[in-house]
Amino acid sequence: MRTLEAKPEKPAFAATQNPCKLCAPLGASLVFRGVENTVGLLHGSQGCSTYIRRYMISHFKEPVDIASSNFSEETAVFGGGENLKTALENVIAQYHPQMIGVASTCLSETIGEDVEKILREFRAAHSTGTLPELLNVSTPSYKGTHMDGFHATVLAITKHLARRSGRQKTISIFPGLISPEDMRYLKQVTRDFDVAAVMLPDYSETLDGGAWDTYHLISPGGTPVAVLREMGSHAASLEFATTLAPEKSAGAYLEQQFEVPHMRMDLPIGVTASDRLFETLSLITGQAVPGVYQTARGRLLDAYADAHKHVFGVPVAIYGEEDWVIALAGFAAEIGMVAVVCASGGHSGQLRSRLLERLPKTIAKTAEILEDVDFSEIEEAARKRQPELLVGNSKGYALARKLDIPLVRVGFPVHDRIGGQRLLHLGVTRVPSVCLTSGSML
Ligand code: SF4
């Protein structure tokens, strides 16, 4: 049996089979949706935008526009600079955005496009007019996952916009890839602590808004660019990403550049991780944890006790983004379940050590910890460890069918059920309707 201390050797594969990750510009596109009046533009072929749009629509059930510089065979050989400039002109003319976020794709990265230079030329050619903010982020999918693209874009926006002018009591929150419902929950928590919070990204409305009377070219919502400019003046930043390297962290950047204290923590799923969030907010604001959360915490603990005889000792396989796997494995341990497989397509190198810190030693010692894997490798481990339950996104559907065990759908994407965007995973407020959850995952 493998242990946490003994990292398994990676077998040689001819190809990845059903990857346990998504493409890097998809993460970038999600973040761009969380900034007000912003359009994402992928520098590459039209198929990349179409695939990502389709993927996001299937989960969020909202209209999603992603522009493309539309590479052809000719552009792939001679470069797509002129295409990108034309795309920028078209987006500006049609959408009148305040910001355009340009993310590269496998193709433009492979031919070595200098997007910064193309944007400089575009700005110089339009120096007499008013241009939107033009931002570039490098997101080669062959080098990273959707989470790499996501965090790279949060960092790129922070670097591009954040300035310091005095000091405010406001806090920045870098929540990672959570659901719109989770974002609304976090905003409610900060309101209850009576502290202003700026979230990057905030797609709680843009990707889960109400029904429209008239069509909006850009969905209403998102954090305004002007508000993001003030991040350098904030009192603190919270980041739910403990596997993220400091040089890739927007919170670490704010601390380094503007002396904004940076606090990192696990995604607040379950009581232990939520306690850490509430303690941190208490520390920042000097306020006691609002009574509503103390009451909800007690009710949730009571629900844990009620469910204990059903879930205690149940072996579970958890997969997905590294930070999600750590938070969910911690939550599973909290309610008495045993994470026998913890797997991710991510490759930060932090999953193993973070799980060792987070899980009880008895579970951590025997769990199969799999980093940078696809679903064929997860299946191999699951067949060996015989979990009774899978927990992860909809990409595990085929595996659940093969193993003939239930799949608890969480995170992103949940595209074979309606309402993935409205799952609440974080916090302690809701008593679970099903004993396996701290939020409303089922
Ligand atoms: S070619 Fe690369 S960037 Fe485009 S959809 Fe495929 S993985 Fe994503």
Coordinates of C-alpha atoms and ligand atoms in Angstrom, one line a residue:
M1 CA 0.0 0.0 0.0
R2 CA 1.3 3.5 -0.8
T3 CA 1.8 5.9 2.0
L4 CA 1.9 9.7 2.1
E5 CA 5.6 9.7 2.6
A6 CA 6.3 7.4 -0.4
K7 CA 5.4 9.3 -3.5
P8 CA 4.4 6.7 -6.2
E9 CA 6.3 6.7 -9.5
K10 CA 4.3 8.0 -12.4
P11 CA 3.6 5.2 -15.0
A12 CA 4.4 5.9 -18.6
F13 CA 1.2 6.5 -20.6
A14 CA 0.7 6.8 -24.3
A15 CA -2.0 9.4 -23.7
T16 CA -4.1 11.0 -21.1
Q17 CA -7.5 9.3 -20.8
N18 CA -10.4 11.5 -19.6
P19 CA -8.3 14.1 -17.9
C20 CA -9.1 15.2 -14.3
K21 CA -8.6 18.8 -15.2
L22 CA -9.8 21.4 -17.8
C23 CA -8.1 23.7 -20.2
A24 CA -6.2 26.8 -18.9
P25 CA -8.1 29.5 -20.9
L26 CA -11.3 28.2 -19.4
G27 CA -10.1 29.2 -16.0
A28 CA -9.1 32.6 -17.4
S29 CA -12.6 33.0 -19.1
L30 CA -14.3 32.3 -15.8
V31 CA -12.3 35.0 -14.0
F32 CA -13.0 37.6 -16.8
R33 CA -16.7 36.9 -16.2
G34 CA -16.2 38.1 -12.6
V35 CA -15.2 41.6 -13.6
E36 CA -17.9 44.1 -14.5
N37 CA -18.3 45.0 -18.1
T38 CA -15.4 42.8 -19.2
V39 CA -15.1 40.6 -22.3
G40 CA -12.8 37.7 -22.5
L41 CA -10.9 37.2 -25.8
L42 CA -9.0 34.0 -26.7
H43 CA -6.1 34.4 -29.0
G44 CA -6.3 31.3 -31.0
S45 CA -8.7 29.2 -33.1
Q46 CA -12.4 29.5 -32.8
G47 CA -12.8 26.0 -31.5
C48 CA -11.2 26.9 -28.2
S49 CA -13.8 29.7 -27.5
T50 CA -16.6 27.4 -28.7
Y51 CA -15.5 24.5 -26.5
I52 CA -15.1 26.8 -23.4
R53 CA -18.4 28.6 -24.0
R54 CA -20.2 25.3 -24.4
Y55 CA -18.6 23.9 -21.2
M56 CA -19.5 27.0 -19.1
I57 CA -23.0 27.2 -20.5
S58 CA -23.7 23.5 -19.6
H59 CA -22.8 24.2 -16.0
F60 CA -24.1 27.8 -15.4
K61 CA -27.1 27.7 -17.8
E62 CA -26.4 31.3 -18.7
P63 CA -25.4 33.0 -22.0
V64 CA -21.6 33.2 -22.3
D65 CA -19.8 35.2 -25.0
I66 CA -16.1 34.6 -25.5
A67 CA -14.5 36.4 -28.4
S68 CA -11.8 34.8 -30.5
S69 CA -9.0 36.1 -32.8
N70 CA -10.0 33.2 -35.0
F71 CA -6.8 31.6 -36.2
S72 CA -6.7 30.0 -39.6
E73 CA -4.1 27.8 -41.3
E74 CA -2.4 30.9 -42.6
T75 CA -2.3 32.7 -39.2
A76 CA -1.0 29.6 -37.5
V77 CA 2.0 29.8 -39.8
F78 CA 2.6 33.6 -40.1
G79 CA 1.2 34.8 -36.8
G80 CA -2.1 36.2 -35.6
G81 CA -1.2 39.7 -34.7
E82 CA -3.5 41.3 -37.3
N83 CA -6.3 38.9 -36.3
L84 CA -6.0 40.0 -32.7
K85 CA -6.1 43.7 -33.5
T86 CA -9.2 43.1 -35.7
A87 CA -10.8 41.1 -32.9
L88 CA -10.1 43.9 -30.4
E89 CA -11.7 46.5 -32.7
N90 CA -14.7 44.3 -33.2
V91 CA -15.2 43.7 -29.5
I92 CA -14.8 47.4 -28.7
A93 CA -17.3 48.4 -31.4
Q94 CA -19.9 45.8 -30.5
Y95 CA -19.6 45.4 -26.7
H96 CA -18.2 48.8 -25.5
P97 CA -16.4 47.0 -22.6
Q98 CA -14.5 48.6 -19.8
M99 CA -11.9 45.9 -20.0
I100 CA -10.9 43.2 -22.5
G101 CA -9.0 40.2 -21.1
V102 CA -6.9 38.5 -23.7
A103 CA -5.9 34.9 -22.9
S104 CA -3.6 32.9 -25.1
T105 CA -4.3 29.3 -26.2
C106 CA -2.2 26.3 -27.0
L107 CA -1.8 27.4 -30.7
S108 CA -0.8 31.0 -30.1
E109 CA 1.6 29.9 -27.3
T110 CA 3.1 27.2 -29.6
I111 CA 4.0 29.6 -32.3
G112 CA 5.3 32.0 -29.8
E113 CA 3.0 35.0 -30.2
D114 CA 4.1 38.1 -28.4
V115 CA 0.7 39.3 -27.2
E116 CA 2.1 42.1 -25.1
K117 CA 3.8 43.6 -28.1
I118 CA 0.6 43.3 -30.2
L119 CA -1.3 45.1 -27.5
R120 CA 1.3 47.8 -27.3
E121 CA 1.0 48.3 -31.1
F122 CA -2.8 48.4 -30.8
R123 CA -2.6 51.0 -28.0
A124 CA -0.2 53.1 -30.0
A125 CA -2.4 53.0 -33.1
H126 CA -5.4 54.1 -31.0
S127 CA -3.6 56.7 -28.9
T128 CA -6.0 59.5 -29.7
G129 CA -9.1 57.6 -28.6
T130 CA -10.2 56.1 -25.3
L131 CA -9.5 52.4 -25.1
P132 CA -10.8 49.9 -22.6
E133 CA -8.2 48.3 -20.2
L134 CA -6.4 45.7 -22.3
L135 CA -4.9 42.9 -20.3
N136 CA -3.0 39.8 -21.4
V137 CA -2.6 36.5 -19.6
S138 CA -0.5 33.6 -20.8
T139 CA -2.6 30.3 -20.5
P140 CA -0.9 27.5 -22.4
S141 CA -3.1 24.5 -21.7
Y142 CA -0.3 22.0 -22.3
K143 CA 1.5 23.5 -19.3
G144 CA -1.3 24.0 -16.9
T145 CA -4.8 23.2 -15.8
H146 CA -7.9 25.4 -15.6
M147 CA -6.8 26.3 -12.1
D148 CA -3.5 27.5 -13.3
G149 CA -5.3 29.7 -15.9
F150 CA -7.7 30.9 -13.2
H151 CA -5.0 31.9 -10.7
A152 CA -2.8 33.4 -13.4
T153 CA -5.7 35.6 -14.5
V154 CA -6.5 36.8 -11.0
L155 CA -2.9 37.7 -10.5
A156 CA -2.7 39.4 -13.9
I157 CA -5.7 41.5 -13.2
T158 CA -4.4 42.4 -9.7
K159 CA -1.0 43.4 -11.1
H160 CA -2.6 45.4 -13.9
L161 CA -5.1 47.3 -11.8
A162 CA -4.2 47.4 -8.1
R163 CA -2.8 50.7 -6.8
R164 CA -2.3 52.1 -3.3
S165 CA -3.9 55.4 -2.2
G166 CA -4.1 55.6 1.6
R167 CA -5.5 52.7 3.6
Q168 CA -9.1 51.4 3.7
K169 CA -10.9 49.0 6.0
T170 CA -12.1 47.0 3.0
I171 CA -10.7 43.4 2.5
S172 CA -9.9 41.6 -0.8
I173 CA -11.2 38.1 -1.2
F174 CA -9.6 35.7 -3.7
P175 CA -12.1 32.9 -3.4
G176 CA -10.8 30.5 -6.1
L177 CA -13.2 28.5 -8.3
I178 CA -16.4 28.4 -6.2
S179 CA -20.0 28.5 -7.2
P180 CA -22.0 31.7 -7.6
E181 CA -24.1 30.6 -4.5
D182 CA -20.8 30.2 -2.5
M183 CA -19.9 33.7 -3.6
R184 CA -23.2 35.1 -2.4
Y185 CA -22.7 33.3 0.9
L186 CA -19.3 34.8 1.4
K187 CA -20.7 38.3 0.6
Q188 CA -23.4 37.7 3.2
V189 CA -20.8 36.6 5.8
T190 CA -18.7 39.8 5.3
R191 CA -21.9 41.9 5.4
D192 CA -22.7 40.3 8.7
F193 CA -19.2 41.1 10.0
D194 CA -19.9 44.6 8.9
V195 CA -16.8 44.7 6.7
A196 CA -16.7 45.8 3.0
A197 CA -15.2 43.1 0.8
V198 CA -14.1 43.1 -2.8
M199 CA -14.1 39.7 -4.5
L200 CA -11.9 38.8 -7.5
P201 CA -13.6 37.2 -9.4
D202 CA -17.2 37.8 -8.5
Y203 CA -19.4 36.0 -11.1
S204 CA -22.2 35.5 -8.6
E205 CA -24.5 37.6 -10.8
T206 CA -22.9 37.4 -14.3
L207 CA -23.1 33.6 -14.3
D208 CA -26.2 33.2 -12.1
G209 CA -28.4 36.2 -12.7
G210 CA -32.2 36.5 -12.9
A211 CA -34.4 36.3 -16.1
W212 CA -33.8 39.3 -18.4
D213 CA -36.5 41.5 -20.0
T214 CA -34.0 42.6 -22.6
Y215 CA -30.8 40.9 -23.9
H216 CA -27.6 42.2 -22.4
L217 CA -24.5 41.9 -24.5
I218 CA -22.4 41.7 -21.3
S219 CA -24.2 40.2 -18.3
P220 CA -24.8 42.6 -15.5
G221 CA -22.7 42.1 -12.3
G222 CA -19.0 41.5 -11.5
T223 CA -16.6 43.6 -9.5
P224 CA -16.1 47.0 -11.1
V225 CA -12.7 47.8 -12.5
A226 CA -12.6 51.1 -10.4
V227 CA -13.1 49.1 -7.2
L228 CA -10.3 46.6 -8.2
R229 CA -7.9 49.5 -8.6
E230 CA -8.2 50.1 -4.8
M231 CA -7.0 46.7 -3.8
G232 CA -3.6 48.0 -3.0
S233 CA -5.2 50.1 -0.2
H234 CA -7.1 47.3 1.5
A235 CA -6.7 46.3 5.1
A236 CA -6.1 42.6 4.3
S237 CA -6.6 39.9 1.7
L238 CA -8.1 36.4 2.2
E239 CA -7.2 33.7 -0.3
F240 CA -8.7 30.2 -0.4
A241 CA -5.9 28.4 -2.0
T242 CA -3.3 26.6 0.1
T243 CA -1.6 24.8 -2.8
L244 CA -0.9 28.0 -4.7
A245 CA 2.8 28.9 -4.9
P246 CA 3.5 32.4 -3.5
E247 CA 4.7 33.8 -6.8
K248 CA 1.3 32.8 -8.4
S249 CA -0.8 34.4 -5.6
A250 CA -2.6 37.7 -6.0
G251 CA -2.7 38.0 -2.2
A252 CA 1.0 37.5 -1.9
Y253 CA 1.5 40.1 -4.6
L254 CA -0.6 42.7 -2.7
E255 CA 1.4 42.0 0.4
Q256 CA 4.7 42.3 -1.3
Q257 CA 3.8 45.5 -3.3
F258 CA 1.5 47.3 -1.0
E259 CA 2.0 45.7 2.4
V260 CA -1.6 44.4 2.5
P261 CA -1.6 41.5 5.1
H262 CA -2.3 38.3 3.3
M263 CA -4.1 35.3 4.8
R264 CA -4.4 32.0 3.1
M265 CA -6.7 29.2 4.2
D266 CA -8.4 26.1 2.9
L267 CA -11.8 26.5 1.3
P268 CA -14.2 26.8 4.2
I269 CA -16.0 23.5 3.8
G270 CA -17.2 22.0 7.1
V271 CA -16.9 23.2 10.6
T272 CA -13.1 23.2 11.1
A273 CA -12.3 25.2 8.0
S274 CA -15.3 27.5 8.5
D275 CA -14.1 28.2 12.0
R276 CA -10.8 29.3 10.6
L277 CA -12.6 31.8 8.2
F278 CA -14.8 33.2 11.0
E279 CA -11.8 33.5 13.4
T280 CA -9.8 35.3 10.7
L281 CA -12.7 37.7 10.0
S282 CA -13.0 38.3 13.7
L283 CA -9.3 39.1 13.9
I284 CA -9.5 41.5 11.0
T285 CA -12.6 43.3 12.0
G286 CA -12.4 43.0 15.8
Q287 CA -16.0 41.7 15.9
A288 CA -17.3 38.6 17.5
V289 CA -18.6 35.9 15.2
P290 CA -22.3 36.9 14.5
G291 CA -24.8 34.9 16.5
V292 CA -26.4 33.6 13.4
Y293 CA -23.3 31.6 12.5
Q294 CA -22.7 30.4 16.0
T295 CA -26.3 29.0 16.1
A296 CA -25.8 27.5 12.6
R297 CA -22.6 25.9 13.7
G298 CA -24.3 24.2 16.6
R299 CA -27.1 23.0 14.4
L300 CA -24.5 21.6 11.9
L301 CA -22.7 19.7 14.6
D302 CA -26.0 18.3 15.7
A303 CA -26.6 17.2 12.1
Y304 CA -23.1 15.6 12.1
A305 CA -24.1 13.6 15.2
D306 CA -27.4 12.6 13.7
A307 CA -25.7 11.4 10.5
H308 CA -22.7 9.7 12.2
K309 CA -24.2 6.2 12.4
H310 CA -24.8 6.3 8.6
V311 CA -21.5 7.7 7.4
F312 CA -18.9 6.6 10.0
G313 CA -16.2 4.6 8.4
V314 CA -17.6 4.8 4.9
P315 CA -14.7 4.7 2.4
V316 CA -14.9 7.6 -0.2
A317 CA -12.9 8.6 -3.3
I318 CA -12.5 12.3 -3.8
Y319 CA -11.2 14.0 -6.9
G320 CA -11.0 17.4 -8.6
E321 CA -9.0 20.6 -8.1
E322 CA -6.3 20.2 -5.5
D323 CA -7.8 22.8 -3.1
W324 CA -11.2 21.2 -3.4
V325 CA -9.8 17.7 -2.7
I326 CA -8.1 19.0 0.5
A327 CA -11.2 20.8 1.7
L328 CA -13.5 17.9 0.9
A329 CA -11.2 15.2 2.4
G330 CA -11.0 17.3 5.6
F331 CA -14.8 17.6 5.7
A332 CA -15.2 13.9 5.0
A333 CA -12.9 13.1 8.0
E334 CA -14.9 15.5 10.1
I335 CA -18.1 13.5 9.6
G336 CA -16.4 10.2 10.1
M337 CA -15.9 9.1 6.5
V338 CA -12.5 7.7 5.3
A339 CA -11.0 9.3 2.2
V340 CA -9.3 6.2 0.7
V341 CA -8.5 8.0 -2.7
C342 CA -7.6 11.7 -3.0
A343 CA -6.9 12.5 -6.6
S344 CA -6.3 15.6 -8.8
G345 CA -5.2 16.5 -12.3
G346 CA -3.3 19.4 -10.7
H347 CA 0.4 19.3 -10.2
S348 CA 1.3 21.9 -7.7
G349 CA 3.3 19.4 -5.7
Q350 CA 1.5 20.5 -2.6
L351 CA -1.5 18.0 -2.4
R352 CA 0.3 15.3 -0.5
S353 CA 1.9 17.5 2.2
R354 CA -1.3 19.6 2.6
L355 CA -3.4 16.4 3.1
L356 CA -0.9 15.1 5.6
E357 CA -1.4 18.3 7.6
R358 CA -5.2 18.4 7.2
L359 CA -6.2 14.7 7.7
P360 CA -6.1 12.6 10.8
K361 CA -2.9 10.5 10.7
T362 CA -4.8 7.2 10.6
I363 CA -6.5 8.3 7.3
A364 CA -3.6 10.2 5.8
K365 CA -1.2 7.2 6.3
T366 CA -3.2 4.9 4.1
A367 CA -4.9 7.1 1.6
E368 CA -4.0 6.9 -2.1
I369 CA -2.8 10.4 -2.9
L370 CA -2.7 10.9 -6.6
E371 CA -1.4 14.1 -8.2
D372 CA -1.4 15.0 -11.9
V373 CA -3.6 12.0 -12.8
D374 CA -6.4 11.2 -15.2
F375 CA -9.5 9.1 -14.6
S376 CA -7.9 5.9 -15.7
E377 CA -5.4 6.2 -12.9
I378 CA -8.2 7.2 -10.5
E379 CA -10.1 4.1 -11.6
E380 CA -7.1 1.9 -10.9
A381 CA -6.8 3.2 -7.4
A382 CA -10.5 3.1 -6.7
R383 CA -10.7 -0.6 -7.8
K384 CA -7.9 -1.4 -5.3
R385 CA -9.4 0.6 -2.4
Q386 CA -13.1 -0.1 -3.1
P387 CA -14.8 3.3 -2.1
E388 CA -18.5 3.2 -1.5
L389 CA -18.9 6.7 -2.8
L390 CA -17.3 9.1 -5.3
V391 CA -17.2 12.9 -4.6
G392 CA -16.3 15.3 -7.3
N393 CA -17.5 17.0 -10.5
S394 CA -19.6 15.5 -13.3
K395 CA -16.4 14.3 -15.1
G396 CA -16.5 11.3 -12.7
Y397 CA -19.8 10.1 -14.1
A398 CA -18.4 7.4 -16.3
L399 CA -16.2 6.1 -13.4
A400 CA -19.2 6.0 -11.0
R401 CA -21.1 3.9 -13.6
K402 CA -18.2 1.5 -14.0
L403 CA -17.7 1.1 -10.3
D404 CA -21.5 1.1 -9.7
I405 CA -21.3 3.4 -6.8
P406 CA -23.1 6.8 -6.2
L407 CA -21.5 10.1 -7.3
V408 CA -22.0 13.1 -5.1
R409 CA -21.6 16.0 -7.5
V410 CA -19.8 19.1 -6.3
G411 CA -17.7 21.9 -7.7
F412 CA -17.3 22.5 -11.4
P413 CA -18.5 21.3 -13.9
V414 CA -21.8 19.8 -12.9
H415 CA -23.4 19.6 -16.3
D416 CA -25.5 16.5 -16.0
R417 CA -27.8 18.0 -13.4
I418 CA -29.6 21.3 -13.2
G419 CA -28.5 23.8 -10.6
G420 CA -24.7 23.2 -10.4
Q421 CA -24.2 27.0 -10.2
R422 CA -26.5 27.1 -7.1
L423 CA -24.8 24.5 -5.0
L424 CA -23.7 25.9 -1.7
H425 CA -20.5 24.2 -0.5
L426 CA -19.1 26.7 1.9
G427 CA -19.8 27.6 5.5
V428 CA -22.1 26.3 8.2
T429 CA -25.3 28.2 7.6
R430 CA -27.5 25.5 6.1
V431 CA -28.3 22.3 7.9
P432 CA -27.7 19.7 5.2
S433 CA -30.8 18.0 3.8
V434 CA -28.6 15.0 3.2
C435 CA -26.2 13.9 5.9
L436 CA -23.1 13.9 3.7
T437 CA -22.9 17.6 3.1
S438 CA -22.0 20.8 5.0
G439 CA -23.8 22.9 2.5
S440 CA -26.4 21.8 0.0
M441 CA -24.3 19.6 -2.3
L442 CA -26.9 17.1 -3.3
Ligands
SF4_1 S1 -6.4 23.7 -28.0 FE1 -5.7 24.1 -25.9 S2 -6.6 26.1 -25.4 FE2 -7.8 25.3 -27.1 S3 -9.5 24.2 -26.2 FE3 -7.8 22.7 -26.6 S4 -6.7 22.6 -24.6 FE4 -7.9 24.5 -24.6

